XYZ file of C-alpha atoms in Angstrom:
100
model
C -6.963 52.838 224.378
C -5.070 54.934 222.097
C -1.376 54.813 220.770
C -0.145 57.540 223.050
C -0.746 55.507 226.015
C 1.434 52.799 224.614
C 5.103 52.810 225.455
C 7.494 53.604 222.492
C 8.607 50.147 222.362
C 5.134 48.400 222.012
C 4.579 51.308 219.243
C 7.755 50.239 217.255
C 6.878 46.617 217.647
C 3.251 47.036 216.354
C 4.775 48.964 213.524
C 6.898 46.102 212.763
C 4.386 43.414 213.133
C 2.022 45.801 210.530
C 5.064 45.682 208.221
C 5.764 42.125 208.402
C 2.016 40.430 209.080
C 0.124 42.982 207.499
C 2.308 43.096 204.427
C 2.322 39.645 203.925
C -1.135 39.695 204.198
C -1.867 42.165 201.712
C 0.730 41.057 199.401
C -0.907 37.709 199.510
C -4.331 38.813 198.926
C -3.141 41.173 195.666
C -1.462 38.164 194.340
C -4.557 35.998 194.878
C -6.958 38.617 193.288
C -4.554 39.654 190.298
C -4.305 35.758 189.599
C -7.882 35.645 189.350
C -8.414 38.337 186.852
C -5.612 39.402 184.923
C -6.908 38.403 181.329
C -3.861 36.058 180.600
C -3.269 32.237 180.877
C -3.495 30.849 183.917
C 0.382 30.439 184.718
C 0.750 34.097 183.411
C -1.953 35.446 185.520
C -0.416 34.038 188.470
C 3.407 35.200 187.438
C 1.962 38.680 187.055
C 0.174 38.833 190.359
C 3.458 37.472 192.344
C 5.282 40.186 190.635
C 2.757 42.634 191.618
C 2.711 41.393 195.199
C 6.516 42.709 195.690
C 5.418 46.035 194.953
C 2.444 45.651 197.335
C 4.812 44.294 200.218
C 7.246 47.262 199.459
C 4.430 49.796 199.685
C 2.921 48.116 202.826
C 6.361 48.318 204.846
C 6.750 52.271 203.649
C 2.946 52.556 204.939
C 3.284 50.864 208.278
C 6.268 53.063 209.132
C 4.667 56.385 207.856
C 3.594 58.987 210.529
C 0.236 58.311 210.505
C -1.638 56.579 213.745
C -1.312 53.048 214.240
C -4.692 52.210 214.029
C -4.939 53.648 210.860
C -1.947 51.828 209.555
C -3.463 48.278 210.612
C -6.704 48.986 209.160
C -5.306 50.216 205.779
C -3.119 46.981 205.554
C -5.934 44.528 206.663
C -8.890 45.812 205.058
C -7.554 45.843 201.597
C -6.001 42.571 202.497
C -9.643 41.166 203.520
C -11.351 42.671 200.271
C -9.057 41.607 197.904
C -8.375 38.477 199.368
C -12.016 37.644 199.529
C -12.397 39.057 195.965
C -9.675 36.862 194.577
C -10.975 33.962 196.225
C -14.746 34.435 194.946
C -13.820 35.159 191.128
C -10.828 32.413 191.196
C -13.742 29.883 192.351
C -16.330 31.216 189.754
C -13.479 31.222 186.992
C -12.731 27.333 187.333
C -10.832 27.269 190.664
C -7.629 28.307 191.639
C -6.772 25.377 194.126
C -7.810 21.840 194.436
């Protein structure tokens, strides 16, 4: 099913969902990844990751409403979120744990 077969309301709703949910997933994964890899103390790395997550969220919202196909929007948000989140989780565990 392509996006041209969806009603304009569903297309808009999907882009809003991509901006909110996909943007949140991307921002959270950027924060986790940067907290694991930034060369600073743990607290400073976490704060740095959180600051960059705001930039990532704003970029994700702009990307969600850009004139690109809807599938590309979702993939462009979720694939980097999965990769960065997985790398951050793996590196966080390898570097002494970032959780319990």
